[in-house]
Each structure stands twice: as C-alpha cells, then as structure tokens.
Amino acid sequence: MPGHYKKKKEEEDEEPPMDKMAKVRAAKKSKPKAKSSPKDLANMSDAEYYKEHKKHHSAKHIKAMKELQKIGADREKAHKWVAKNIGN
C-alpha cells in the first residue's frame, strides 16, 4: 500500500498548464500599485483622492482633512496642517 500513497501524492502535485497560468495572472493582479504621483493626485476628484490617501493614513487623519476642506482649506494645506498637528 505505500506505493499507492505515493501515486496519489504525485497526482496531487501535478497541475494542468492552464491552472499554472491562472496563478501567474492572479499573482500579477495582486501586486500593490505604486503610490500615485503628486500630479495624479492633483487631478483626482475628492472621492478618488481620499480612496488613495486612506491607504497610508489613519482614519483620524482623513476625517480631520475633510473637516478642514469643508471650512475652505485646499487639500495640500489641510494635509500639511493635519500631518503636523494630528499625525499620519
């Protein structure tokens, strides 16, 4: 019976070529994207900007920035103030 176990183990390890390619495509899709450039960020809508920005800043940081923008500060000024006084 030990030989029978080996055959099953070998069969499990082999995959059809399409499954291997699917894994490669999935691995390529899951790579983290590079951080957006300042030029890209400037051209984004507020919703897109905050979606990108929240990846590397806390919820407290994002909330404070939004509040500052509501009272008239632009994104850059709001970000500088929040980073200095509240943190990332």
JSON list of N, CA and C in Angstrom, two decimals:
[
{"chain": "A", "resi": 1, "resn": "MET", "atom": "N", "xyz": [0.79, -1.21, 0.00]},
{"chain": "A", "resi": 1, "resn": "MET", "atom": "CA", "xyz": [0.00, 0.00, 0.00]},
{"chain": "A", "resi": 1, "resn": "MET", "atom": "C", "xyz": [0.84, 1.29, 0.00]},
{"chain": "A", "resi": 2, "resn": "PRO", "atom": "N", "xyz": [2.08, 1.30, 0.49]},
{"chain": "A", "resi": 2, "resn": "PRO", "atom": "CA", "xyz": [2.83, 2.55, 0.46]},
{"chain": "A", "resi": 2, "resn": "PRO", "atom": "C", "xyz": [3.00, 3.12, -0.95]},
{"chain": "A", "resi": 3, "resn": "GLY", "atom": "N", "xyz": [3.15, 2.25, -1.96]},
{"chain": "A", "resi": 3, "resn": "GLY", "atom": "CA", "xyz": [3.28, 2.72, -3.34]},
{"chain": "A", "resi": 3, "resn": "GLY", "atom": "C", "xyz": [2.01, 3.43, -3.80]},
{"chain": "A", "resi": 4, "resn": "HIS", "atom": "N", "xyz": [0.88, 2.96, -3.35]},
{"chain": "A", "resi": 4, "resn": "HIS", "atom": "CA", "xyz": [-0.40, 3.56, -3.72]},
{"chain": "A", "resi": 4, "resn": "HIS", "atom": "C", "xyz": [-0.48, 5.01, -3.20]},
{"chain": "A", "resi": 5, "resn": "TYR", "atom": "N", "xyz": [0.01, 5.24, -2.00]},
{"chain": "A", "resi": 5, "resn": "TYR", "atom": "CA", "xyz": [0.01, 6.58, -1.42]},
{"chain": "A", "resi": 5, "resn": "TYR", "atom": "C", "xyz": [0.89, 7.51, -2.25]},
{"chain": "A", "resi": 6, "resn": "LYS", "atom": "N", "xyz": [2.06, 7.02, -2.69]},
{"chain": "A", "resi": 6, "resn": "LYS", "atom": "CA", "xyz": [2.96, 7.85, -3.48]},
{"chain": "A", "resi": 6, "resn": "LYS", "atom": "C", "xyz": [2.31, 8.29, -4.78]},
{"chain": "A", "resi": 7, "resn": "LYS", "atom": "N", "xyz": [1.59, 7.39, -5.44]},
{"chain": "A", "resi": 7, "resn": "LYS", "atom": "CA", "xyz": [0.94, 7.75, -6.69]},
{"chain": "A", "resi": 7, "resn": "LYS", "atom": "C", "xyz": [-0.06, 8.88, -6.48]},
{"chain": "A", "resi": 8, "resn": "LYS", "atom": "N", "xyz": [-0.86, 8.81, -5.44]},
{"chain": "A", "resi": 8, "resn": "LYS", "atom": "CA", "xyz": [-1.83, 9.85, -5.18]},
{"chain": "A", "resi": 8, "resn": "LYS", "atom": "C", "xyz": [-1.14, 11.18, -4.91]},
{"chain": "A", "resi": 9, "resn": "LYS", "atom": "N", "xyz": [-0.06, 11.15, -4.15]},
{"chain": "A", "resi": 9, "resn": "LYS", "atom": "CA", "xyz": [0.67, 12.36, -3.81]},
{"chain": "A", "resi": 9, "resn": "LYS", "atom": "C", "xyz": [1.22, 13.02, -5.08]},
{"chain": "A", "resi": 10, "resn": "GLU", "atom": "N", "xyz": [1.79, 12.21, -5.98]},
{"chain": "A", "resi": 10, "resn": "GLU", "atom": "CA", "xyz": [2.33, 12.74, -7.23]},
{"chain": "A", "resi": 10, "resn": "GLU", "atom": "C", "xyz": [1.22, 13.34, -8.09]},
{"chain": "A", "resi": 11, "resn": "GLU", "atom": "N", "xyz": [0.07, 12.70, -8.12]},
{"chain": "A", "resi": 11, "resn": "GLU", "atom": "CA", "xyz": [-1.04, 13.20, -8.92]},
{"chain": "A", "resi": 11, "resn": "GLU", "atom": "C", "xyz": [-1.54, 14.54, -8.40]},
{"chain": "A", "resi": 12, "resn": "GLU", "atom": "N", "xyz": [-1.54, 14.71, -7.09]},
{"chain": "A", "resi": 12, "resn": "GLU", "atom": "CA", "xyz": [-1.99, 15.97, -6.50]},
{"chain": "A", "resi": 12, "resn": "GLU", "atom": "C", "xyz": [-1.05, 17.11, -6.83]},
{"chain": "A", "resi": 13, "resn": "ASP", "atom": "N", "xyz": [0.25, 16.84, -6.90]},
{"chain": "A", "resi": 13, "resn": "ASP", "atom": "CA", "xyz": [1.23, 17.88, -7.16]},
{"chain": "A", "resi": 13, "resn": "ASP", "atom": "C", "xyz": [1.18, 18.39, -8.60]},
{"chain": "A", "resi": 14, "resn": "GLU", "atom": "N", "xyz": [0.78, 17.56, -9.54]},
{"chain": "A", "resi": 14, "resn": "GLU", "atom": "CA", "xyz": [0.73, 17.96, -10.93]},
{"chain": "A", "resi": 14, "resn": "GLU", "atom": "C", "xyz": [-0.52, 18.79, -11.18]},
{"chain": "A", "resi": 15, "resn": "GLU", "atom": "N", "xyz": [-0.34, 19.87, -11.94]},
{"chain": "A", "resi": 15, "resn": "GLU", "atom": "CA", "xyz": [-1.46, 20.73, -12.30]},
{"chain": "A", "resi": 15, "resn": "GLU", "atom": "C", "xyz": [-1.47, 20.90, -13.82]},
{"chain": "A", "resi": 16, "resn": "PRO", "atom": "N", "xyz": [-2.63, 21.03, -14.40]},
{"chain": "A", "resi": 16, "resn": "PRO", "atom": "CA", "xyz": [-2.68, 21.30, -15.83]},
{"chain": "A", "resi": 16, "resn": "PRO", "atom": "C", "xyz": [-2.05, 22.67, -16.11]},
{"chain": "A", "resi": 17, "resn": "PRO", "atom": "N", "xyz": [-1.48, 22.88, -17.27]},
{"chain": "A", "resi": 17, "resn": "PRO", "atom": "CA", "xyz": [-0.81, 24.15, -17.59]},
{"chain": "A", "resi": 17, "resn": "PRO", "atom": "C", "xyz": [-1.71, 25.37, -17.43]},
{"chain": "A", "resi": 18, "resn": "MET", "atom": "N", "xyz": [-2.97, 25.28, -17.71]},
{"chain": "A", "resi": 18, "resn": "MET", "atom": "CA", "xyz": [-3.86, 26.44, -17.58]},
{"chain": "A", "resi": 18, "resn": "MET", "atom": "C", "xyz": [-3.98, 26.90, -16.13]},
{"chain": "A", "resi": 19, "resn": "ASP", "atom": "N", "xyz": [-4.01, 25.95, -15.19]},
{"chain": "A", "resi": 19, "resn": "ASP", "atom": "CA", "xyz": [-4.09, 26.34, -13.79]},
{"chain": "A", "resi": 19, "resn": "ASP", "atom": "C", "xyz": [-2.84, 27.10, -13.36]},
{"chain": "A", "resi": 20, "resn": "LYS", "atom": "N", "xyz": [-1.69, 26.69, -13.86]},
{"chain": "A", "resi": 20, "resn": "LYS", "atom": "CA", "xyz": [-0.46, 27.39, -13.52]},
{"chain": "A", "resi": 20, "resn": "LYS", "atom": "C", "xyz": [-0.50, 28.81, -14.07]},
{"chain": "A", "resi": 21, "resn": "MET", "atom": "N", "xyz": [-0.99, 28.99, -15.29]},
{"chain": "A", "resi": 21, "resn": "MET", "atom": "CA", "xyz": [-1.07, 30.32, -15.88]},
{"chain": "A", "resi": 21, "resn": "MET", "atom": "C", "xyz": [-2.08, 31.19, -15.13]},
{"chain": "A", "resi": 22, "resn": "ALA", "atom": "N", "xyz": [-3.15, 30.59, -14.65]},
{"chain": "A", "resi": 22, "resn": "ALA", "atom": "CA", "xyz": [-4.14, 31.35, -13.88]},
{"chain": "A", "resi": 22, "resn": "ALA", "atom": "C", "xyz": [-3.51, 31.87, -12.59]},
{"chain": "A", "resi": 23, "resn": "LYS", "atom": "N", "xyz": [-2.66, 31.05, -11.98]},
{"chain": "A", "resi": 23, "resn": "LYS", "atom": "CA", "xyz": [-1.98, 31.50, -10.76]},
{"chain": "A", "resi": 23, "resn": "LYS", "atom": "C", "xyz": [-1.03, 32.66, -11.07]},
{"chain": "A", "resi": 24, "resn": "VAL", "atom": "N", "xyz": [-0.35, 32.60, -12.20]},
{"chain": "A", "resi": 24, "resn": "VAL", "atom": "CA", "xyz": [0.57, 33.66, -12.59]},
{"chain": "A", "resi": 24, "resn": "VAL", "atom": "C", "xyz": [-0.20, 34.96, -12.81]},
{"chain": "A", "resi": 25, "resn": "ARG", "atom": "N", "xyz": [-1.33, 34.87, -13.52]},
{"chain": "A", "resi": 25, "resn": "ARG", "atom": "CA", "xyz": [-2.15, 36.07, -13.76]},
{"chain": "A", "resi": 25, "resn": "ARG", "atom": "C", "xyz": [-2.68, 36.64, -12.44]},
{"chain": "A", "resi": 26, "resn": "ALA", "atom": "N", "xyz": [-3.09, 35.78, -11.55]},
{"chain": "A", "resi": 26, "resn": "ALA", "atom": "CA", "xyz": [-3.60, 36.24, -10.25]},
{"chain": "A", "resi": 26, "resn": "ALA", "atom": "C", "xyz": [-2.50, 36.93, -9.45]},
{"chain": "A", "resi": 27, "resn": "ALA", "atom": "N", "xyz": [-1.29, 36.39, -9.52]},
{"chain": "A", "resi": 27, "resn": "ALA", "atom": "CA", "xyz": [-0.17, 36.99, -8.80]},
{"chain": "A", "resi": 27, "resn": "ALA", "atom": "C", "xyz": [0.15, 38.37, -9.36]},
{"chain": "A", "resi": 28, "resn": "LYS", "atom": "N", "xyz": [0.06, 38.52, -10.67]},
{"chain": "A", "resi": 28, "resn": "LYS", "atom": "CA", "xyz": [0.34, 39.82, -11.29]},
{"chain": "A", "resi": 28, "resn": "LYS", "atom": "C", "xyz": [-0.71, 40.84, -10.89]},
{"chain": "A", "resi": 29, "resn": "LYS", "atom": "N", "xyz": [-1.97, 40.42, -10.79]},
{"chain": "A", "resi": 29, "resn": "LYS", "atom": "CA", "xyz": [-3.04, 41.33, -10.42]},
{"chain": "A", "resi": 29, "resn": "LYS", "atom": "C", "xyz": [-2.94, 41.79, -8.97]},
{"chain": "A", "resi": 30, "resn": "SER", "atom": "N", "xyz": [-2.40, 40.95, -8.11]},
{"chain": "A", "resi": 30, "resn": "SER", "atom": "CA", "xyz": [-2.39, 41.27, -6.69]},
{"chain": "A", "resi": 30, "resn": "SER", "atom": "C", "xyz": [-1.19, 42.11, -6.26]},
{"chain": "A", "resi": 31, "resn": "LYS", "atom": "N", "xyz": [-0.32, 42.48, -7.19]},
{"chain": "A", "resi": 31, "resn": "LYS", "atom": "CA", "xyz": [0.82, 43.32, -6.83]},
{"chain": "A", "resi": 31, "resn": "LYS", "atom": "C", "xyz": [0.32, 44.68, -6.35]},
{"chain": "A", "resi": 32, "resn": "PRO", "atom": "N", "xyz": [0.91, 45.20, -5.29]},
{"chain": "A", "resi": 32, "resn": "PRO", "atom": "CA", "xyz": [0.48, 46.53, -4.83]},
{"chain": "A", "resi": 32, "resn": "PRO", "atom": "C", "xyz": [0.86, 47.60, -5.86]},
{"chain": "A", "resi": 33, "resn": "LYS", "atom": "N", "xyz": [-0.02, 48.54, -6.06]},
{"chain": "A", "resi": 33, "resn": "LYS", "atom": "CA", "xyz": [0.25, 49.60, -7.02]},
{"chain": "A", "resi": 33, "resn": "LYS", "atom": "C", "xyz": [1.22, 50.60, -6.42]},
{"chain": "A", "resi": 34, "resn": "ALA", "atom": "N", "xyz": [1.94, 51.27, -7.28]},
{"chain": "A", "resi": 34, "resn": "ALA", "atom": "CA", "xyz": [2.86, 52.31, -6.84]},
{"chain": "A", "resi": 34, "resn": "ALA", "atom": "C", "xyz": [2.03, 53.49, -6.33]},
{"chain": "A", "resi": 35, "resn": "LYS", "atom": "N", "xyz": [2.59, 54.23, -5.43]},
{"chain": "A", "resi": 35, "resn": "LYS", "atom": "CA", "xyz": [1.93, 55.40, -4.89]},
{"chain": "A", "resi": 35, "resn": "LYS", "atom": "C", "xyz": [1.70, 56.41, -6.03]},
{"chain": "A", "resi": 36, "resn": "SER", "atom": "N", "xyz": [0.55, 57.03, -6.06]},
{"chain": "A", "resi": 36, "resn": "SER", "atom": "CA", "xyz": [0.24, 57.99, -7.11]},
{"chain": "A", "resi": 36, "resn": "SER", "atom": "C", "xyz": [1.15, 59.20, -7.02]},
{"chain": "A", "resi": 37, "resn": "SER", "atom": "N", "xyz": [1.48, 59.75, -8.16]},
{"chain": "A", "resi": 37, "resn": "SER", "atom": "CA", "xyz": [2.34, 60.93, -8.19]},
{"chain": "A", "resi": 37, "resn": "SER", "atom": "C", "xyz": [1.54, 62.15, -7.76]},
{"chain": "A", "resi": 38, "resn": "PRO", "atom": "N", "xyz": [2.22, 63.20, -7.31]},
{"chain": "A", "resi": 38, "resn": "PRO", "atom": "CA", "xyz": [1.50, 64.42, -6.90]},
{"chain": "A", "resi": 38, "resn": "PRO", "atom": "C", "xyz": [0.65, 65.01, -8.03]},
{"chain": "A", "resi": 39, "resn": "LYS", "atom": "N", "xyz": [1.12, 64.88, -9.27]},
{"chain": "A", "resi": 39, "resn": "LYS", "atom": "CA", "xyz": [0.36, 65.38, -10.41]},
{"chain": "A", "resi": 39, "resn": "LYS", "atom": "C", "xyz": [-0.94, 64.60, -10.56]},
{"chain": "A", "resi": 40, "resn": "ASP", "atom": "N", "xyz": [-0.87, 63.28, -10.40]},
{"chain": "A", "resi": 40, "resn": "ASP", "atom": "CA", "xyz": [-2.08, 62.45, -10.48]},
{"chain": "A", "resi": 40, "resn": "ASP", "atom": "C", "xyz": [-3.05, 62.80, -9.36]},
{"chain": "A", "resi": 41, "resn": "LEU", "atom": "N", "xyz": [-2.53, 62.99, -8.15]},
{"chain": "A", "resi": 41, "resn": "LEU", "atom": "CA", "xyz": [-3.38, 63.32, -7.01]},
{"chain": "A", "resi": 41, "resn": "LEU", "atom": "C", "xyz": [-4.09, 64.65, -7.20]},
{"chain": "A", "resi": 42, "resn": "ALA", "atom": "N", "xyz": [-3.40, 65.63, -7.81]},
{"chain": "A", "resi": 42, "resn": "ALA", "atom": "CA", "xyz": [-3.98, 66.94, -8.02]},
{"chain": "A", "resi": 42, "resn": "ALA", "atom": "C", "xyz": [-5.16, 66.89, -8.99]},
{"chain": "A", "resi": 43, "resn": "ASN", "atom": "N", "xyz": [-5.14, 65.95, -9.92]},
{"chain": "A", "resi": 43, "resn": "ASN", "atom": "CA", "xyz": [-6.20, 65.85, -10.93]},
{"chain": "A", "resi": 43, "resn": "ASN", "atom": "C", "xyz": [-7.36, 64.96, -10.50]},
{"chain": "A", "resi": 44, "resn": "MET", "atom": "N", "xyz": [-7.25, 64.32, -9.34]},
{"chain": "A", "resi": 44, "resn": "MET", "atom": "CA", "xyz": [-8.30, 63.40, -8.89]},
{"chain": "A", "resi": 44, "resn": "MET", "atom": "C", "xyz": [-9.44, 64.17, -8.23]},
{"chain": "A", "resi": 45, "resn": "SER", "atom": "N", "xyz": [-10.63, 63.57, -8.28]},
{"chain": "A", "resi": 45, "resn": "SER", "atom": "CA", "xyz": [-11.75, 64.13, -7.53]},
{"chain": "A", "resi": 45, "resn": "SER", "atom": "C", "xyz": [-11.48, 63.86, -6.04]},
{"chain": "A", "resi": 46, "resn": "ASP", "atom": "N", "xyz": [-12.22, 64.51, -5.18]},
{"chain": "A", "resi": 46, "resn": "ASP", "atom": "CA", "xyz": [-12.00, 64.30, -3.74]},
{"chain": "A", "resi": 46, "resn": "ASP", "atom": "C", "xyz": [-12.22, 62.85, -3.35]},
{"chain": "A", "resi": 47, "resn": "ALA", "atom": "N", "xyz": [-13.24, 62.22, -3.91]},
{"chain": "A", "resi": 47, "resn": "ALA", "atom": "CA", "xyz": [-13.53, 60.82, -3.57]},
{"chain": "A", "resi": 47, "resn": "ALA", "atom": "C", "xyz": [-12.37, 59.91, -3.97]},
{"chain": "A", "resi": 48, "resn": "GLU", "atom": "N", "xyz": [-11.85, 60.09, -5.19]},
{"chain": "A", "resi": 48, "resn": "GLU", "atom": "CA", "xyz": [-10.72, 59.28, -5.64]},
{"chain": "A", "resi": 48, "resn": "GLU", "atom": "C", "xyz": [-9.48, 59.55, -4.80]},
{"chain": "A", "resi": 49, "resn": "TYR", "atom": "N", "xyz": [-9.27, 60.84, -4.50]},
{"chain": "A", "resi": 49, "resn": "TYR", "atom": "CA", "xyz": [-8.11, 61.25, -3.71]},
{"chain": "A", "resi": 49, "resn": "TYR", "atom": "C", "xyz": [-8.12, 60.58, -2.34]},
{"chain": "A", "resi": 50, "resn": "TYR", "atom": "N", "xyz": [-9.26, 60.64, -1.66]},
{"chain": "A", "resi": 50, "resn": "TYR", "atom": "CA", "xyz": [-9.33, 60.06, -0.31]},
{"chain": "A", "resi": 50, "resn": "TYR", "atom": "C", "xyz": [-9.26, 58.54, -0.34]},
{"chain": "A", "resi": 51, "resn": "LYS", "atom": "N", "xyz": [-9.77, 57.93, -1.39]},
{"chain": "A", "resi": 51, "resn": "LYS", "atom": "CA", "xyz": [-9.65, 56.48, -1.53]},
{"chain": "A", "resi": 51, "resn": "LYS", "atom": "C", "xyz": [-8.18, 56.08, -1.60]},
{"chain": "A", "resi": 52, "resn": "GLU", "atom": "N", "xyz": [-7.40, 56.84, -2.34]},
{"chain": "A", "resi": 52, "resn": "GLU", "atom": "CA", "xyz": [-5.96, 56.58, -2.47]},
{"chain": "A", "resi": 52, "resn": "GLU", "atom": "C", "xyz": [-5.24, 56.98, -1.18]},
{"chain": "A", "resi": 53, "resn": "HIS", "atom": "N", "xyz": [-5.61, 58.09, -0.61]},
{"chain": "A", "resi": 53, "resn": "HIS", "atom": "CA", "xyz": [-4.93, 58.66, 0.56]},
{"chain": "A", "resi": 53, "resn": "HIS", "atom": "C", "xyz": [-5.11, 57.81, 1.81]},
{"chain": "A", "resi": 54, "resn": "LYS", "atom": "N", "xyz": [-6.28, 57.16, 1.93]},
{"chain": "A", "resi": 54, "resn": "LYS", "atom": "CA", "xyz": [-6.54, 56.38, 3.15]},
{"chain": "A", "resi": 54, "resn": "LYS", "atom": "C", "xyz": [-5.72, 55.10, 3.21]},
{"chain": "A", "resi": 55, "resn": "LYS", "atom": "N", "xyz": [-5.07, 54.73, 2.12]},
{"chain": "A", "resi": 55, "resn": "LYS", "atom": "CA", "xyz": [-4.23, 53.53, 2.13]},
{"chain": "A", "resi": 55, "resn": "LYS", "atom": "C", "xyz": [-3.02, 53.69, 3.05]},
{"chain": "A", "resi": 56, "resn": "HIS", "atom": "N", "xyz": [-2.55, 54.93, 3.22]},
{"chain": "A", "resi": 56, "resn": "HIS", "atom": "CA", "xyz": [-1.35, 55.13, 4.03]},
{"chain": "A", "resi": 56, "resn": "HIS", "atom": "C", "xyz": [-1.52, 56.22, 5.10]},
{"chain": "A", "resi": 57, "resn": "HIS", "atom": "N", "xyz": [-2.78, 56.53, 5.45]},
{"chain": "A", "resi": 57, "resn": "HIS", "atom": "CA", "xyz": [-3.04, 57.47, 6.55]},
{"chain": "A", "resi": 57, "resn": "HIS", "atom": "C", "xyz": [-4.19, 56.95, 7.40]},
{"chain": "A", "resi": 58, "resn": "SER", "atom": "N", "xyz": [-4.20, 57.37, 8.66]},
{"chain": "A", "resi": 58, "resn": "SER", "atom": "CA", "xyz": [-5.22, 56.89, 9.60]},
{"chain": "A", "resi": 58, "resn": "SER", "atom": "C", "xyz": [-6.58, 57.52, 9.32]},
{"chain": "A", "resi": 59, "resn": "ALA", "atom": "N", "xyz": [-7.61, 56.91, 9.87]},
{"chain": "A", "resi": 59, "resn": "ALA", "atom": "CA", "xyz": [-8.97, 57.43, 9.72]},
{"chain": "A", "resi": 59, "resn": "ALA", "atom": "C", "xyz": [-9.08, 58.81, 10.37]},
{"chain": "A", "resi": 60, "resn": "LYS", "atom": "N", "xyz": [-8.38, 59.00, 11.48]},
{"chain": "A", "resi": 60, "resn": "LYS", "atom": "CA", "xyz": [-8.38, 60.29, 12.17]},
{"chain": "A", "resi": 60, "resn": "LYS", "atom": "C", "xyz": [-7.80, 61.39, 11.27]},
{"chain": "A", "resi": 61, "resn": "HIS", "atom": "N", "xyz": [-6.72, 61.05, 10.56]},
{"chain": "A", "resi": 61, "resn": "HIS", "atom": "CA", "xyz": [-6.06, 61.97, 9.63]},
{"chain": "A", "resi": 61, "resn": "HIS", "atom": "C", "xyz": [-7.04, 62.36, 8.51]},
{"chain": "A", "resi": 62, "resn": "ILE", "atom": "N", "xyz": [-7.69, 61.37, 7.92]},
{"chain": "A", "resi": 62, "resn": "ILE", "atom": "CA", "xyz": [-8.61, 61.61, 6.81]},
{"chain": "A", "resi": 62, "resn": "ILE", "atom": "C", "xyz": [-9.79, 62.47, 7.26]},
{"chain": "A", "resi": 63, "resn": "LYS", "atom": "N", "xyz": [-10.35, 62.15, 8.41]},
{"chain": "A", "resi": 63, "resn": "LYS", "atom": "CA", "xyz": [-11.50, 62.89, 8.93]},
{"chain": "A", "resi": 63, "resn": "LYS", "atom": "C", "xyz": [-11.13, 64.36, 9.17]},
{"chain": "A", "resi": 64, "resn": "ALA", "atom": "N", "xyz": [-9.97, 64.61, 9.75]},
{"chain": "A", "resi": 64, "resn": "ALA", "atom": "CA", "xyz": [-9.54, 65.98, 10.02]},
{"chain": "A", "resi": 64, "resn": "ALA", "atom": "C", "xyz": [-9.33, 66.75, 8.71]},
{"chain": "A", "resi": 65, "resn": "MET", "atom": "N", "xyz": [-8.75, 66.09, 7.72]},
{"chain": "A", "resi": 65, "resn": "MET", "atom": "CA", "xyz": [-8.56, 66.75, 6.42]},
{"chain": "A", "resi": 65, "resn": "MET", "atom": "C", "xyz": [-9.90, 67.14, 5.80]},
{"chain": "A", "resi": 66, "resn": "LYS", "atom": "N", "xyz": [-10.87, 66.25, 5.86]},
{"chain": "A", "resi": 66, "resn": "LYS", "atom": "CA", "xyz": [-12.18, 66.54, 5.28]},
{"chain": "A", "resi": 66, "resn": "LYS", "atom": "C", "xyz": [-12.84, 67.72, 5.99]},
{"chain": "A", "resi": 67, "resn": "GLU", "atom": "N", "xyz": [-12.70, 67.77, 7.31]},
{"chain": "A", "resi": 67, "resn": "GLU", "atom": "CA", "xyz": [-13.28, 68.88, 8.07]},
{"chain": "A", "resi": 67, "resn": "GLU", "atom": "C", "xyz": [-12.62, 70.21, 7.67]},
{"chain": "A", "resi": 68, "resn": "LEU", "atom": "N", "xyz": [-11.31, 70.20, 7.50]},
{"chain": "A", "resi": 68, "resn": "LEU", "atom": "CA", "xyz": [-10.62, 71.42, 7.10]},
{"chain": "A", "resi": 68, "resn": "LEU", "atom": "C", "xyz": [-11.04, 71.86, 5.70]},
{"chain": "A", "resi": 69, "resn": "GLN", "atom": "N", "xyz": [-11.25, 70.90, 4.82]},
{"chain": "A", "resi": 69, "resn": "GLN", "atom": "CA", "xyz": [-11.69, 71.25, 3.47]},
{"chain": "A", "resi": 69, "resn": "GLN", "atom": "C", "xyz": [-13.10, 71.83, 3.47]},
{"chain": "A", "resi": 70, "resn": "LYS", "atom": "N", "xyz": [-13.94, 71.37, 4.39]},
{"chain": "A", "resi": 70, "resn": "LYS", "atom": "CA", "xyz": [-15.30, 71.90, 4.48]},
{"chain": "A", "resi": 70, "resn": "LYS", "atom": "C", "xyz": [-15.29, 73.38, 4.84]},
{"chain": "A", "resi": 71, "resn": "ILE", "atom": "N", "xyz": [-14.27, 73.81, 5.61]},
{"chain": "A", "resi": 71, "resn": "ILE", "atom": "CA", "xyz": [-14.22, 75.21, 6.00]},
{"chain": "A", "resi": 71, "resn": "ILE", "atom": "C", "xyz": [-13.33, 76.05, 5.07]},
{"chain": "A", "resi": 72, "resn": "GLY", "atom": "N", "xyz": [-12.89, 75.44, 3.96]},
{"chain": "A", "resi": 72, "resn": "GLY", "atom": "CA", "xyz": [-12.23, 76.23, 2.93]},
{"chain": "A", "resi": 72, "resn": "GLY", "atom": "C", "xyz": [-10.76, 75.98, 2.65]},
{"chain": "A", "resi": 73, "resn": "ALA", "atom": "N", "xyz": [-10.10, 75.12, 3.37]},
{"chain": "A", "resi": 73, "resn": "ALA", "atom": "CA", "xyz": [-8.69, 74.84, 3.11]},
{"chain": "A", "resi": 73, "resn": "ALA", "atom": "C", "xyz": [-8.58, 73.92, 1.89]},
{"chain": "A", "resi": 74, "resn": "ASP", "atom": "N", "xyz": [-7.52, 74.11, 1.09]},
{"chain": "A", "resi": 74, "resn": "ASP", "atom": "CA", "xyz": [-7.32, 73.17, -0.02]},
{"chain": "A", "resi": 74, "resn": "ASP", "atom": "C", "xyz": [-6.66, 71.90, 0.51]},
{"chain": "A", "resi": 75, "resn": "ARG", "atom": "N", "xyz": [-6.61, 70.87, -0.33]},
{"chain": "A", "resi": 75, "resn": "ARG", "atom": "CA", "xyz": [-6.09, 69.57, 0.12]},
{"chain": "A", "resi": 75, "resn": "ARG", "atom": "C", "xyz": [-4.66, 69.64, 0.63]},
{"chain": "A", "resi": 76, "resn": "GLU", "atom": "N", "xyz": [-3.82, 70.38, -0.07]},
{"chain": "A", "resi": 76, "resn": "GLU", "atom": "CA", "xyz": [-2.40, 70.44, 0.31]},
{"chain": "A", "resi": 76, "resn": "GLU", "atom": "C", "xyz": [-2.23, 71.11, 1.68]},
{"chain": "A", "resi": 77, "resn": "LYS", "atom": "N", "xyz": [-2.90, 72.23, 1.88]},
{"chain": "A", "resi": 77, "resn": "LYS", "atom": "CA", "xyz": [-2.80, 72.94, 3.16]},
{"chain": "A", "resi": 77, "resn": "LYS", "atom": "C", "xyz": [-3.40, 72.10, 4.29]},
{"chain": "A", "resi": 78, "resn": "ALA", "atom": "N", "xyz": [-4.54, 71.47, 4.01]},
{"chain": "A", "resi": 78, "resn": "ALA", "atom": "CA", "xyz": [-5.19, 70.63, 5.01]},
{"chain": "A", "resi": 78, "resn": "ALA", "atom": "C", "xyz": [-4.27, 69.47, 5.40]},
{"chain": "A", "resi": 79, "resn": "HIS", "atom": "N", "xyz": [-3.64, 68.86, 4.40]},
{"chain": "A", "resi": 79, "resn": "HIS", "atom": "CA", "xyz": [-2.75, 67.72, 4.67]},
{"chain": "A", "resi": 79, "resn": "HIS", "atom": "C", "xyz": [-1.55, 68.16, 5.52]},
{"chain": "A", "resi": 80, "resn": "LYS", "atom": "N", "xyz": [-0.94, 69.27, 5.18]},
{"chain": "A", "resi": 80, "resn": "LYS", "atom": "CA", "xyz": [0.22, 69.75, 5.94]},
{"chain": "A", "resi": 80, "resn": "LYS", "atom": "C", "xyz": [-0.16, 70.06, 7.38]},
{"chain": "A", "resi": 81, "resn": "TRP", "atom": "N", "xyz": [-1.30, 70.71, 7.59]},
{"chain": "A", "resi": 81, "resn": "TRP", "atom": "CA", "xyz": [-1.72, 71.04, 8.94]},
{"chain": "A", "resi": 81, "resn": "TRP", "atom": "C", "xyz": [-2.02, 69.78, 9.75]},
{"chain": "A", "resi": 82, "resn": "VAL", "atom": "N", "xyz": [-2.75, 68.87, 9.15]},
{"chain": "A", "resi": 82, "resn": "VAL", "atom": "CA", "xyz": [-3.13, 67.64, 9.85]},
{"chain": "A", "resi": 82, "resn": "VAL", "atom": "C", "xyz": [-1.89, 66.80, 10.16]},
{"chain": "A", "resi": 83, "resn": "ALA", "atom": "N", "xyz": [-0.97, 66.67, 9.22]},
{"chain": "A", "resi": 83, "resn": "ALA", "atom": "CA", "xyz": [0.25, 65.89, 9.45]},
{"chain": "A", "resi": 83, "resn": "ALA", "atom": "C", "xyz": [1.06, 66.48, 10.60]},
{"chain": "A", "resi": 84, "resn": "LYS", "atom": "N", "xyz": [1.10, 67.80, 10.67]},
{"chain": "A", "resi": 84, "resn": "LYS", "atom": "CA", "xyz": [1.87, 68.47, 11.72]},
{"chain": "A", "resi": 84, "resn": "LYS", "atom": "C", "xyz": [1.18, 68.39, 13.09]},
{"chain": "A", "resi": 85, "resn": "ASN", "atom": "N", "xyz": [-0.13, 68.61, 13.13]},
{"chain": "A", "resi": 85, "resn": "ASN", "atom": "CA", "xyz": [-0.84, 68.72, 14.40]},
{"chain": "A", "resi": 85, "resn": "ASN", "atom": "C", "xyz": [-1.54, 67.45, 14.88]},
{"chain": "A", "resi": 86, "resn": "ILE", "atom": "N", "xyz": [-1.90, 66.58, 13.99]},
{"chain": "A", "resi": 86, "resn": "ILE", "atom": "CA", "xyz": [-2.62, 65.38, 14.37]},
{"chain": "A", "resi": 86, "resn": "ILE", "atom": "C", "xyz": [-1.78, 64.13, 14.15]},
{"chain": "A", "resi": 87, "resn": "GLY", "atom": "N", "xyz": [-1.07, 64.09, 13.05]},
{"chain": "A", "resi": 87, "resn": "GLY", "atom": "CA", "xyz": [-0.23, 62.94, 12.73]},
{"chain": "A", "resi": 87, "resn": "GLY", "atom": "C", "xyz": [-0.74, 62.21, 11.51]},
{"chain": "A", "resi": 88, "resn": "ASN", "atom": "N", "xyz": [-0.04, 61.15, 11.19]},
{"chain": "A", "resi": 88, "resn": "ASN", "atom": "CA", "xyz": [-0.40, 60.38, 9.99]},
{"chain": "A", "resi": 88, "resn": "ASN", "atom": "C", "xyz": [-1.33, 59.29, 10.39]}
]
